[in-house]
Amino acid sequence: MNKVYNNRAWWLILPMLLLVAFSAVIPLMTVVNYSVQDVFDANTRFFTGTEWFKEMLNDPALQAAVLRQFAFSLTVLAIEVPLGIGIALIMPKKGWQASAVLILVTMPLLIPWNVVGSIWQIFTRGDIGLMGWSLRELGYGYNITASPVDAWATIILMDVWHWTPLIALLCFSGLRSIPDAYYQAARIDRASKWAVFRYIQLPKLTNVLVIGVLLRFMHSFMIYAEPFVLTGGGPGSSTTFLSQSLTTMAIGQQDLGPSAAFSLIYFLIILLVTWVFYTAIMNMQKDDNNQEA
Amino acid sequence: MEWMVWTTPTTVFFAVIAAMLAGMTAWEVISPTVERKGFLPISTTRGDRLFIGLLSAAYIHLVVVGFTPLSIWLALGASVLWLLVLMRWG
Amino acid sequence: MSDSLPTTPDAVRQRAAAADNRRRRKARPASRQWRRRGLMTAYIVFVLLPIYWLLNMSFQSNTEILGGLTLWPESFTLEHYAKILTESSWYMGYVNSITYVLMNMLISIAVALPAAYAFSRYKFIGDKHLFFWLLTNLMAPPAVFLLPYFQLYYTVGLFDTHVAVALAHCLFNIPLAVWILEGFMSGVPKEIDETAFIDGYSFPKFFVKIFIPMISSGIGVTLFFLFMFSWVELLLASTLTSTGAQPIASVMTQTKGASGIDWGALAAAGTLTILPGIVVVYFVRNHIAKGFALGRT
């Protein structure tokens, strides 16, 4: 669409800008202020310069949490993206079945995040949980409070359960926007199923998939409530992710300075990743427009 | 504003950022930017280059502060230099 | 691939119909159809099993839950639901949650509509950067903002009110709303705006009378997403409230009493948090898929 150059559009943006600035800019400034001081209260505080940043960057527990976070995010992406595409491909497209499946698939997304944790806690407990009990009956010594492997596997399974629907629904909507004529043409060419997927469906999915991967990466990067309820970050610290480390430090220990420095480092990682994705999305839209023109 | 616990360095920092934004806006009004391709792999506008410069400056500072015994002023100098290079040839 | 294909729609349809007939005569193996259904069913079972288990627990008494594993409630009871719906400490959690979610939806959509219109129709200084900045707020982990929010709302006297949570959720909900609405609005041809202005409509009148009805499905889907993300968020909601506006999600954490966890009540409360979502999703089921692609397909 050809957009008109008009700076009066700023007036339409203004209310939103003020509101978001209130809930984003002022807090962010405060975080920056905290990060260079040792704050006891508003009147008792000491300037520390870059001390907290140095401490946080060299803290082995936090370094481990960052690596764990990346490992977790990449793992869930590697599972959820192909699975989501697969589910989108087999979802019925017409009739009451389509609506029913759509609602059922969406369901996990609508559950408060700590309830998701509770659901899986109940589901996986060895004594009262169907999954935990079944695995034990089958002779596997399943125990998420003692075995880090079990805890990790369960959290990943929970995340797959919780968020694969997002990818599936995104892809489903991408697939629905492909005109029937494309499929008919493919049928005339006797194109194999794989060829249809590779040359018709996948190109159409790329756009929605970039959005999906971005959203998924970001949400998995700030995961908090689900593992907190399910494992509490344990056993040990094997499932303690960044948000939980941060929340423990900020709320639990009231260490304003260090947690603010940590917040800023966390935020910078997010900023870089978001920027890379955003640039990719924008360049893709530009290419699309050039092809249409 | 008391609860925001301002300090002189952070006040200066945000003042500089605000001045940069204001300056960029004024510059844009006087002579609108043209998207171009420099040594960066993507074509960028002036604002894009400023953002890339600031983001990399933040990372430069983190690396210097966290993992080297060097002074933060060195990081600042390097960042300013990098920002200028980026604005001119990026 | 397109050069060997027929060019007019009619020709395409004819050849496709012919191809369909050929294939039908070859009697496509029905097994593929069944495999597809089988896989879909398997996935649905995977989705529903944990939820079924929650439901199952919520209808059992605590003695039955702890007495041993039963695949369905053998002594069916509604005691947990009765408890939640009669004790105000429980049901007020739902009232609080719904209150701040509705407030947030209202605020977000009201400011996002004009903003999204501006992004979809106009170029202006800093538009791309502004949009990116919005996006970073959507991506920012709430944990980062936790402390200053606490201080901020405490200072302005909003701590432990519904407004505080509603405003805090604006952090990610407004950017999301702008992003989705912008996608839907870009799908509306600009000629409509121009015709309306030529016909003498003022901007506010055009916006309310013509434009909003045209993207009503987009607004519906956006509201659904606003509901969803405000409803499921816990960290900010529980930090910014203590007793007066406590969300149900944090009321649930109190089931850890001296005598261990009240599993039945926990399960019943969990079940009740799923219901509003199902009600809402039912209304937008036909547009939801498009919404997930941010209105962009």
XYZ file of C-alpha atoms in Angstrom:
680
model
C 0.000 0.000 0.000
C 1.269 3.465 -0.827
C 1.408 5.424 2.357
C 1.054 9.181 2.433
C 3.766 11.188 4.125
C 2.024 13.165 6.835
C 3.480 14.092 10.173
C 0.105 14.890 11.641
C -0.258 11.138 12.060
C 1.728 11.673 15.241
C -1.460 12.996 16.854
C -3.074 9.618 16.372
C -0.084 7.919 17.972
C 0.193 10.276 20.911
C -2.270 8.733 23.411
C -0.746 5.314 22.920
C 2.737 6.762 23.166
C 2.049 8.426 26.498
C 0.534 5.291 27.953
C 3.291 2.950 26.816
C 5.930 5.460 27.840
C 4.395 5.547 31.300
C 4.652 1.793 31.634
C 7.910 1.287 29.743
C 10.182 4.333 29.650
C 9.878 5.493 33.250
C 10.469 1.997 34.662
C 13.382 1.435 32.298
C 15.006 4.701 33.405
C 14.562 3.637 36.994
C 16.223 0.314 36.269
C 19.196 2.169 34.779
C 19.386 4.361 37.880
C 19.276 1.367 40.200
C 21.967 -0.411 38.266
C 24.713 2.045 39.148
C 23.915 2.315 42.850
C 23.646 0.337 46.028
C 20.159 1.310 47.131
C 18.877 0.737 50.631
C 16.070 3.273 50.395
C 15.494 6.558 48.594
C 17.763 8.462 50.989
C 20.421 5.878 51.748
C 22.231 4.952 48.569
C 25.766 4.792 47.252
C 27.096 5.266 43.765
C 28.830 2.101 42.622
C 29.510 2.820 38.967
C 29.887 -0.310 36.892
C 30.537 -2.630 39.824
C 27.223 -4.517 39.551
C 27.633 -5.103 35.842
C 31.083 -6.569 36.409
C 29.757 -8.777 39.172
C 26.740 -9.984 37.198
C 28.695 -10.714 34.017
C 31.171 -12.811 35.968
C 28.637 -14.620 38.142
C 28.934 -18.324 37.243
C 25.340 -19.051 38.335
C 23.977 -16.409 35.977
C 26.250 -17.444 33.130
C 24.924 -20.966 33.584
C 21.355 -19.613 33.607
C 21.960 -17.779 30.319
C 23.344 -20.899 28.656
C 20.494 -22.985 30.070
C 18.039 -20.411 28.763
C 19.450 -20.559 25.242
C 19.548 -24.360 25.334
C 15.920 -24.424 26.432
C 14.718 -21.875 23.876
C 16.485 -23.565 20.985
C 15.267 -27.011 22.032
C 11.626 -26.009 22.219
C 11.896 -24.176 18.901
C 13.461 -27.222 17.248
C 10.552 -29.369 18.430
C 7.623 -26.961 18.207
C 8.216 -25.511 14.757
C 8.249 -28.804 12.768
C 5.497 -30.255 14.963
C 3.369 -27.140 14.539
C 3.768 -27.230 10.760
C 2.824 -30.903 10.755
C -0.307 -30.315 12.803
C -1.336 -27.378 10.624
C -1.058 -29.661 7.588
C -3.371 -32.327 9.011
C -5.919 -30.000 10.617
C -9.311 -30.334 8.923
C -10.182 -27.261 6.885
C -13.965 -27.398 6.596
C -17.098 -28.157 8.532
C -17.795 -28.567 12.219
C -14.664 -30.637 12.647
C -12.561 -27.644 11.665
C -14.147 -25.452 14.355
C -13.969 -28.171 16.991
C -10.321 -28.957 16.306
C -9.484 -25.250 16.243
C -11.005 -24.663 19.668
C -9.437 -27.788 21.149
C -6.007 -26.924 19.778
C -6.249 -23.349 21.078
C -7.159 -24.442 24.581
C -3.659 -24.715 26.116
C -2.944 -21.125 25.087
C -5.816 -19.798 27.187
C -4.768 -21.285 30.482
C -3.013 -18.982 32.965
C 0.648 -19.839 32.986
C 0.871 -20.939 36.581
C -2.216 -23.129 36.093
C -0.312 -24.784 33.239
C 2.364 -25.500 35.804
C -0.225 -26.868 38.225
C -1.824 -29.043 35.554
C 1.507 -30.648 34.767
C 2.401 -30.904 38.412
C -0.757 -32.894 39.036
C -0.291 -34.859 35.829
C 3.306 -35.896 36.480
C 3.330 -36.620 40.184
C 4.384 -40.172 40.931
C 1.546 -40.836 43.368
C -1.499 -39.066 41.933
C -0.478 -38.125 38.388
C -1.463 -40.207 35.387
C 1.830 -39.748 33.569
C 4.104 -40.078 36.588
C 2.207 -43.100 37.856
C 2.154 -44.799 34.440
C 5.872 -44.314 33.916
C 6.578 -45.824 37.314
C 4.276 -48.742 36.641
C 6.210 -49.330 33.429
C 9.326 -49.674 35.524
C 10.956 -46.310 34.909
C 12.026 -44.522 38.086
C 10.506 -41.234 37.022
C 11.144 -38.452 39.530
C 11.276 -34.776 38.606
C 12.365 -33.645 42.041
C 15.502 -35.771 41.993
C 16.532 -36.299 38.379
C 17.527 -33.243 36.313
C 16.964 -35.250 33.115
C 13.380 -36.025 34.079
C 12.810 -32.413 35.104
C 14.133 -31.092 31.795
C 12.201 -33.599 29.716
C 9.003 -32.753 31.590
C 9.442 -29.000 31.219
C 10.120 -29.355 27.514
C 7.108 -31.641 27.121
C 5.011 -29.100 29.011
C 6.220 -26.268 26.812
C 5.527 -28.301 23.672
C 2.041 -29.007 24.987
C 1.512 -25.364 25.868
C 2.921 -23.531 22.848
C 2.895 -25.819 19.803
C -0.696 -24.642 19.196
C 0.600 -21.129 18.539
C 2.835 -22.315 15.694
C 0.123 -24.663 14.437
C -2.496 -21.897 14.315
C -0.122 -19.460 12.634
C 0.721 -22.026 9.965
C -2.905 -23.038 9.630
C -3.846 -19.467 8.792
C -0.915 -19.238 6.380
C -2.069 -22.399 4.627
C -5.659 -21.225 4.381
C -4.557 -18.167 2.421
C -3.224 -20.317 -0.435
C -5.724 -20.180 -3.324
C -7.187 -23.535 -4.385
C -5.964 -22.955 -7.910
C -2.391 -23.570 -6.753
C -3.275 -27.033 -5.492
C -5.238 -27.801 -8.620
C -2.313 -26.753 -10.756
C -0.059 -28.982 -8.705
C -2.446 -31.884 -9.187
C -2.353 -31.385 -12.950
C 1.414 -31.513 -12.808
C 1.131 -34.714 -10.780
C 3.272 -33.028 -8.181
C 4.218 -35.257 -5.274
C 3.033 -34.394 -1.778
C 6.562 -33.354 -0.915
C 6.785 -31.074 -3.952
C 3.474 -29.421 -3.015
C 4.798 -28.807 0.463
C 8.203 -27.611 -0.650
C 7.178 -25.316 -3.506
C 3.647 -24.161 -2.630
C 3.035 -24.446 1.086
C 6.434 -23.718 2.579
C 7.028 -20.410 0.747
C 3.636 -19.198 1.958
C 4.491 -20.283 5.467
C 7.811 -18.455 5.684
C 6.212 -15.137 6.601
C 4.037 -16.471 9.389
C 6.826 -18.731 10.587
C 9.197 -15.812 11.143
C 6.550 -14.177 13.324
C 5.940 -17.486 15.065
C 9.621 -18.121 15.721
C 10.048 -14.573 17.019
C 7.086 -14.837 19.409
C 8.044 -18.316 20.498
C 11.676 -17.430 21.073
C 10.740 -14.407 23.130
C 8.120 -16.152 25.222
C 10.375 -19.094 25.908
C 13.092 -16.616 26.826
C 10.949 -15.096 29.549
C 9.404 -18.323 30.798
C 8.723 -18.045 34.496
C 5.524 -19.348 36.015
C 5.379 -22.824 34.488
C 8.776 -24.177 35.630
C 8.465 -22.234 38.872
C 5.288 -24.094 39.768
C 6.334 -27.441 38.311
C 9.897 -27.815 39.569
C 10.667 -24.612 41.470
C 13.831 -24.392 39.391
C 15.192 -27.650 40.730
C 16.551 -30.176 41.260
C 19.405 -27.942 42.359
C 19.315 -25.149 39.824
C 19.004 -27.403 36.781
C 15.771 -25.798 35.572
C 16.279 -22.251 36.840
C 15.822 -19.946 33.864
C 16.650 -16.267 33.541
C 13.341 -14.792 34.676
C 13.349 -16.902 37.774
C 16.936 -15.973 38.677
C 16.007 -12.352 38.215
C 12.776 -12.539 40.197
C 14.477 -14.344 43.072
C 17.151 -11.679 43.178
C 14.781 -8.733 42.851
C 11.812 -9.757 44.985
C 13.216 -12.506 47.143
C 16.500 -10.895 48.144
C 15.632 -7.233 47.409
C 19.039 -6.695 45.778
C 18.008 -3.700 43.705
C 21.394 -2.809 42.223
C 22.559 -6.227 41.040
C 19.133 -7.262 39.777
C 18.834 -3.996 37.847
C 22.224 -4.575 36.213
C 21.141 -8.107 35.415
C 17.833 -6.798 33.994
C 19.684 -4.509 31.626
C 21.943 -7.299 30.360
C 18.861 -9.511 29.913
C 17.111 -6.673 28.085
C 20.076 -6.086 25.762
C 20.060 -9.743 24.701
C 16.328 -9.455 23.957
C 16.859 -6.198 22.083
C 19.510 -7.690 19.815
C 17.474 -10.791 18.980
C 14.292 -8.778 18.390
C 16.135 -6.374 16.126
C 17.574 -9.190 13.999
C 14.121 -10.718 13.559
C 12.435 -7.390 12.934
C 14.948 -6.511 10.230
C 14.387 -9.916 8.662
C 10.587 -9.437 8.668
C 10.877 -5.947 7.196
C 13.252 -7.063 4.451
C 10.935 -9.913 3.584
C 7.975 -7.552 3.250
C 10.091 -5.308 1.072
C 10.954 -8.222 -1.205
C 7.270 -9.155 -1.419
C 6.356 -5.629 -2.438
C 9.087 -5.551 -5.063
C 7.796 -8.785 -6.565
C 4.271 -7.455 -6.691
C 5.341 -4.205 -8.297
C 10.783 11.710 41.270
C 12.591 10.833 44.499
C 11.821 7.141 44.166
C 13.540 7.021 40.783
C 16.867 7.593 42.585
C 18.533 9.733 39.923
C 22.296 10.141 39.805
C 24.376 12.613 37.828
C 25.860 10.071 35.375
C 22.481 8.531 34.525
C 20.913 11.980 34.149
C 23.655 12.934 31.718
C 23.207 9.615 29.913
C 19.472 10.115 29.348
C 19.952 13.783 28.491
C 22.416 12.755 25.768
C 20.003 10.141 24.427
C 17.141 12.663 24.403
C 19.357 15.243 22.694
C 20.331 12.650 20.063
C 16.673 11.859 19.338
C 15.809 15.549 19.127
C 18.807 16.193 16.902
C 17.940 13.309 14.593
C 14.369 14.583 14.295
C 15.541 18.098 13.467
C 18.055 16.756 10.932
C 15.298 14.644 9.364
C 13.052 17.704 9.006
C 15.834 19.785 7.458
C 17.132 17.125 5.080
C 15.243 13.816 4.907
C 17.390 10.692 4.989
C 17.939 8.520 1.933
C 18.166 4.790 2.455
C 21.527 3.539 1.244
C 23.870 0.607 1.457
C 27.284 0.982 3.031
C 29.550 -1.662 4.485
C 26.694 -3.136 6.528
C 24.991 -6.121 4.875
C 21.588 -4.342 4.802
C 20.605 -0.976 3.416
C 19.960 1.454 6.220
C 18.648 4.929 6.970
C 20.343 7.357 9.302
C 18.136 6.303 12.185
C 18.921 2.622 11.601
C 22.623 3.342 11.700
C 22.269 5.315 14.923
C 20.376 2.441 16.494
C 22.933 -0.129 15.357
C 25.672 2.127 16.679
C 24.032 2.560 20.087
C 23.245 -1.132 20.453
C 26.799 -2.151 19.591
C 28.080 0.562 21.937
C 26.108 -1.070 24.754
C 27.691 -4.438 23.981
C 31.174 -2.878 23.722
C 30.703 -1.384 27.182
C 29.502 -4.674 28.632
C 32.489 -6.572 27.255
C 34.994 -3.972 28.454
C 33.434 -3.656 31.905
C 32.800 -7.334 32.445
C 35.760 -9.110 30.956
C 38.694 -6.682 30.746
C 40.501 -4.543 33.330
C 40.356 -1.564 30.931
C 38.791 1.754 31.865
C 35.186 2.422 30.902
C 36.321 5.671 29.267
C 38.216 3.592 26.730
C 34.957 1.780 25.917
C 33.196 5.105 25.584
C 35.889 6.423 23.235
C 35.796 3.294 21.091
C 31.989 3.442 20.957
C 31.910 7.073 19.852
C 34.502 6.349 17.186
C 32.542 3.314 15.996
C 29.318 5.320 15.983
C 30.902 7.997 13.780
C 32.333 5.409 11.367
C 28.938 3.741 11.204
C 27.043 6.985 10.565
C 29.448 7.981 7.809
C 30.176 4.715 5.961
C 27.684 2.147 7.353
C 6.684 -23.883 -12.767
C 3.965 -21.593 -14.011
C 4.914 -21.507 -17.695
C 3.412 -24.929 -18.534
C 0.160 -24.215 -16.688
C -3.144 -23.068 -18.177
C -3.681 -19.360 -17.733
C -7.408 -18.701 -17.413
C -9.237 -19.760 -14.245
C -11.699 -21.818 -16.272
C -9.006 -23.788 -17.979
C -7.368 -24.439 -14.634
C -10.613 -25.685 -13.136
C -11.320 -27.965 -16.084
C -7.935 -29.540 -16.022
C -8.094 -29.911 -12.279
C -11.476 -31.614 -12.504
C -10.107 -33.985 -15.117
C -7.141 -34.760 -12.930
C -9.420 -35.342 -9.974
C -11.428 -37.859 -11.959
C -8.324 -39.691 -13.065
C -7.163 -39.950 -9.502
C -10.547 -41.062 -8.221
C -10.608 -43.835 -10.783
C -7.270 -44.987 -9.522
C -8.988 -45.320 -6.154
C -6.728 -43.505 -3.803
C -5.836 -45.672 -0.862
C -8.143 -44.791 1.982
C -5.346 -45.518 4.402
C -3.798 -42.099 3.907
C -7.008 -40.404 4.980
C -7.134 -42.587 8.031
C -3.530 -41.972 8.893
C -4.237 -38.257 8.826
C -7.198 -38.609 11.115
C -5.260 -40.917 13.394
C -2.425 -38.442 13.811
C -4.847 -35.593 14.464
C -6.682 -37.651 17.066
C -3.402 -38.584 18.719
C -2.460 -34.930 19.020
C -5.865 -33.968 20.397
C -5.556 -36.732 22.980
C -2.131 -35.354 23.936
C -3.685 -31.899 24.379
C -6.681 -33.112 26.334
C -5.118 -35.720 28.595
C -3.553 -33.302 31.137
C -6.728 -31.223 31.094
C -8.844 -34.336 31.632
C -6.669 -35.238 34.573
C -7.251 -31.805 36.096
C -10.988 -32.207 35.581
C -10.891 -35.693 37.054
C -9.146 -34.458 40.209
C -11.537 -31.574 40.616
C -14.484 -33.958 40.998
C -12.778 -36.199 43.538
C -12.633 -35.766 47.275
C -9.186 -35.260 48.727
C -9.269 -38.664 50.382
C -9.932 -40.303 47.035
C -7.157 -38.290 45.349
C -4.586 -39.286 47.924
C -5.992 -42.795 48.442
C -4.804 -44.110 45.120
C -4.925 -43.555 41.408
C -8.407 -43.645 39.897
C -8.968 -43.001 36.214
C -12.325 -41.354 36.825
C -14.035 -39.927 39.910
C -15.529 -42.927 41.715
C -17.222 -40.869 44.375
C -18.262 -37.897 42.295
C -18.292 -34.704 44.344
C -18.792 -31.013 43.728
C -17.468 -29.969 47.130
C -14.439 -28.152 45.720
C -16.504 -26.123 43.291
C -18.987 -25.315 46.037
C -16.143 -24.151 48.229
C -14.705 -21.887 45.535
C -18.047 -20.369 44.615
C -19.067 -19.662 48.193
C -15.870 -18.497 49.883
C -15.217 -14.895 48.985
C -11.433 -15.262 49.238
C -11.739 -17.674 46.308
C -14.366 -16.194 44.061
C -13.136 -12.642 44.535
C -9.972 -13.823 42.781
C -12.033 -14.435 39.651
C -13.834 -11.137 39.997
C -10.516 -9.318 40.362
C -8.945 -11.079 37.396
C -11.903 -10.392 35.142
C -12.062 -6.768 36.283
C -8.497 -5.893 35.397
C -8.592 -7.934 32.193
C -11.668 -6.023 30.994
C -10.150 -2.689 31.987
C -6.984 -3.532 30.152
C -8.880 -4.595 27.022
C -10.790 -1.321 27.037
C -7.734 0.899 27.496
C -5.596 -1.022 25.027
C -8.103 -1.106 22.199
C -9.028 2.556 22.670
C -5.497 3.845 22.208
C -4.364 1.144 19.784
C -7.083 1.789 17.174
C -5.972 5.298 16.145
C -2.301 4.368 16.465
C -2.697 1.329 14.233
C -4.570 3.468 11.714
C -1.689 5.935 11.647
C 0.840 3.146 11.102
C -1.188 1.519 8.341
C -1.977 4.707 6.393
C 0.775 7.250 6.909
C 4.505 7.652 6.758
C 5.960 10.002 9.313
C 9.256 10.796 10.939
C 10.454 7.888 13.014
C 7.583 5.543 12.131
C 9.752 2.457 11.652
C 11.725 3.074 14.804
C 8.617 3.749 16.804
C 7.101 0.502 15.635
C 10.263 -1.368 16.546
C 10.292 0.230 19.967
C 6.709 -0.959 20.483
C 7.773 -4.439 19.521
C 10.599 -4.463 22.059
C 8.032 -3.766 24.764
C 6.051 -6.754 23.615
C 9.181 -8.862 23.892
C 10.514 -7.427 27.144
C 10.394 -9.892 30.032
C 8.008 -8.609 32.731
C 10.610 -9.622 35.298
C 12.808 -6.751 34.104
C 10.142 -4.198 34.986
C 9.026 -5.801 38.192
C 10.860 -3.621 40.714
C 10.273 -0.202 39.189
C 6.594 -1.052 38.660
C 6.269 -1.868 42.286
C 7.899 1.456 43.200
C 6.029 3.444 40.565
C 2.569 2.230 41.472
C 3.313 2.457 45.140
C 4.363 6.085 44.707
C 1.318 7.124 42.694
C -0.948 5.275 45.110
C -2.238 2.651 42.720
C -0.677 -0.345 44.410
C -3.157 -3.183 44.995
C -5.796 -1.767 42.657
C -7.205 -3.196 39.439
C -6.038 -0.138 37.529
C -2.415 -0.892 38.391
C -2.535 -4.343 36.836
C -4.539 -3.097 33.858
C -1.963 -0.376 33.181
C 0.967 -2.707 33.712
C -0.447 -5.186 31.201
C -0.642 -2.352 28.680
C 3.121 -2.747 28.416
C 2.741 -5.777 26.168
C -0.936 -5.616 25.209
C -0.923 -2.230 23.470
C 1.988 -3.155 21.183
C 0.298 -6.461 20.424
C -2.992 -4.742 19.620
C -1.273 -2.211 17.361
C 0.580 -4.983 15.564
C -2.529 -7.105 14.910
C -4.809 -4.170 14.049
C -2.228 -2.713 11.693
C -2.259 -5.991 9.781
C -6.051 -6.007 9.494
C -6.248 -2.328 8.572
C -3.664 -2.684 5.833
C -6.035 -5.174 4.221
C -8.708 -2.461 3.798
C -8.209 -0.585 0.521
C -7.300 3.039 0.953
C -9.857 4.093 -1.659
C -12.521 3.636 1.018
C -10.948 6.325 3.181
C -10.577 8.655 0.239
C -14.162 8.199 -0.960
C -15.478 8.887 2.523
C -13.452 12.072 2.830
C -14.680 13.233 -0.568
C -18.228 12.536 0.601
C -17.648 15.033 3.385
C -17.045 12.766 6.348
C -14.869 14.233 9.059
C -12.090 11.988 10.294
C -13.683 10.973 13.624
C -17.034 10.337 11.964
C -15.441 8.278 9.190
C -13.403 6.322 11.707
C -16.327 5.398 13.936
C -19.109 5.044 11.352
C -17.294 3.445 8.423
C -13.852 2.196 9.288
C -14.457 0.423 12.583
C -17.405 -1.608 11.256
C -15.236 -2.656 8.312
C -12.575 -4.196 10.497
C -14.924 -5.491 13.179
C -13.657 -9.053 12.837
C -10.122 -7.783 13.263
C -11.159 -5.928 16.394
C -12.870 -9.030 17.713
C -9.735 -11.099 17.237
C -7.580 -8.379 18.773
C -9.825 -8.293 21.827
C -9.462 -12.037 22.083
C -5.684 -11.740 22.122
C -5.776 -8.922 24.653
C -7.977 -11.055 26.840
C -5.711 -14.038 26.439
C -2.414 -12.366 27.297
C -3.825 -10.383 30.197
C -5.641 -13.428 31.567
C -2.644 -15.742 31.515
C -0.059 -13.323 32.928
C 0.796 -13.892 36.556
C 4.102 -12.306 37.526
C 3.052 -8.646 37.237
C -0.493 -9.265 38.392
C 0.578 -10.934 41.597
C 3.426 -8.520 42.350
C 1.283 -5.406 41.990
C -1.506 -6.653 44.236
C -1.742 -7.916 47.779
C -5.278 -8.571 48.987
C -7.586 -5.994 47.449
C -7.144 -6.930 43.789
C -5.496 -10.300 43.946
C -5.878 -12.360 40.752
C -7.187 -15.904 40.935
C -3.849 -17.238 39.772
C -2.143 -16.040 42.910
C -5.041 -17.040 45.154
C -4.376 -20.561 43.932
C -0.872 -20.545 45.362
C -2.408 -20.281 48.821
C -3.761 -23.800 48.658
C -0.449 -24.930 50.112
C -1.721 -25.092 53.687
C -0.243 -26.651 56.787
C -1.703 -30.041 55.884
C -0.100 -30.101 52.441
C -1.640 -28.997 49.189
C -5.417 -29.015 48.803
C -5.277 -30.830 45.455
C -8.997 -30.918 44.871
C -9.469 -27.183 45.338
C -6.401 -26.490 43.226
C -7.785 -28.632 40.406
C -11.253 -27.092 40.612
C -9.855 -23.559 40.622
C -7.627 -24.444 37.664
C -10.591 -25.830 35.753
C -12.533 -22.649 36.364
C -9.688 -20.542 34.946
C -9.919 -22.425 31.645
C -13.639 -21.796 31.158
C -13.614 -18.041 30.305
C -11.003 -18.696 27.631
C -13.149 -21.364 25.989
C -16.175 -19.073 26.008
C -14.181 -16.269 24.396
C -12.503 -18.436 21.789
C -15.874 -19.807 20.689
C -16.948 -16.339 19.524
C -13.907 -15.686 17.390
C -13.319 -19.220 16.116
C -13.764 -18.234 12.478
C -11.276 -15.387 12.558
C -8.806 -16.612 15.096
C -6.476 -18.265 12.603
C -6.074 -14.984 10.769
C -5.486 -13.220 14.054
C -2.623 -15.528 14.900
C -0.921 -14.411 11.708
C -1.412 -10.829 12.965
C -3.964 -10.192 10.230
C -1.309 -10.516 7.599
C -2.341 -13.384 5.359
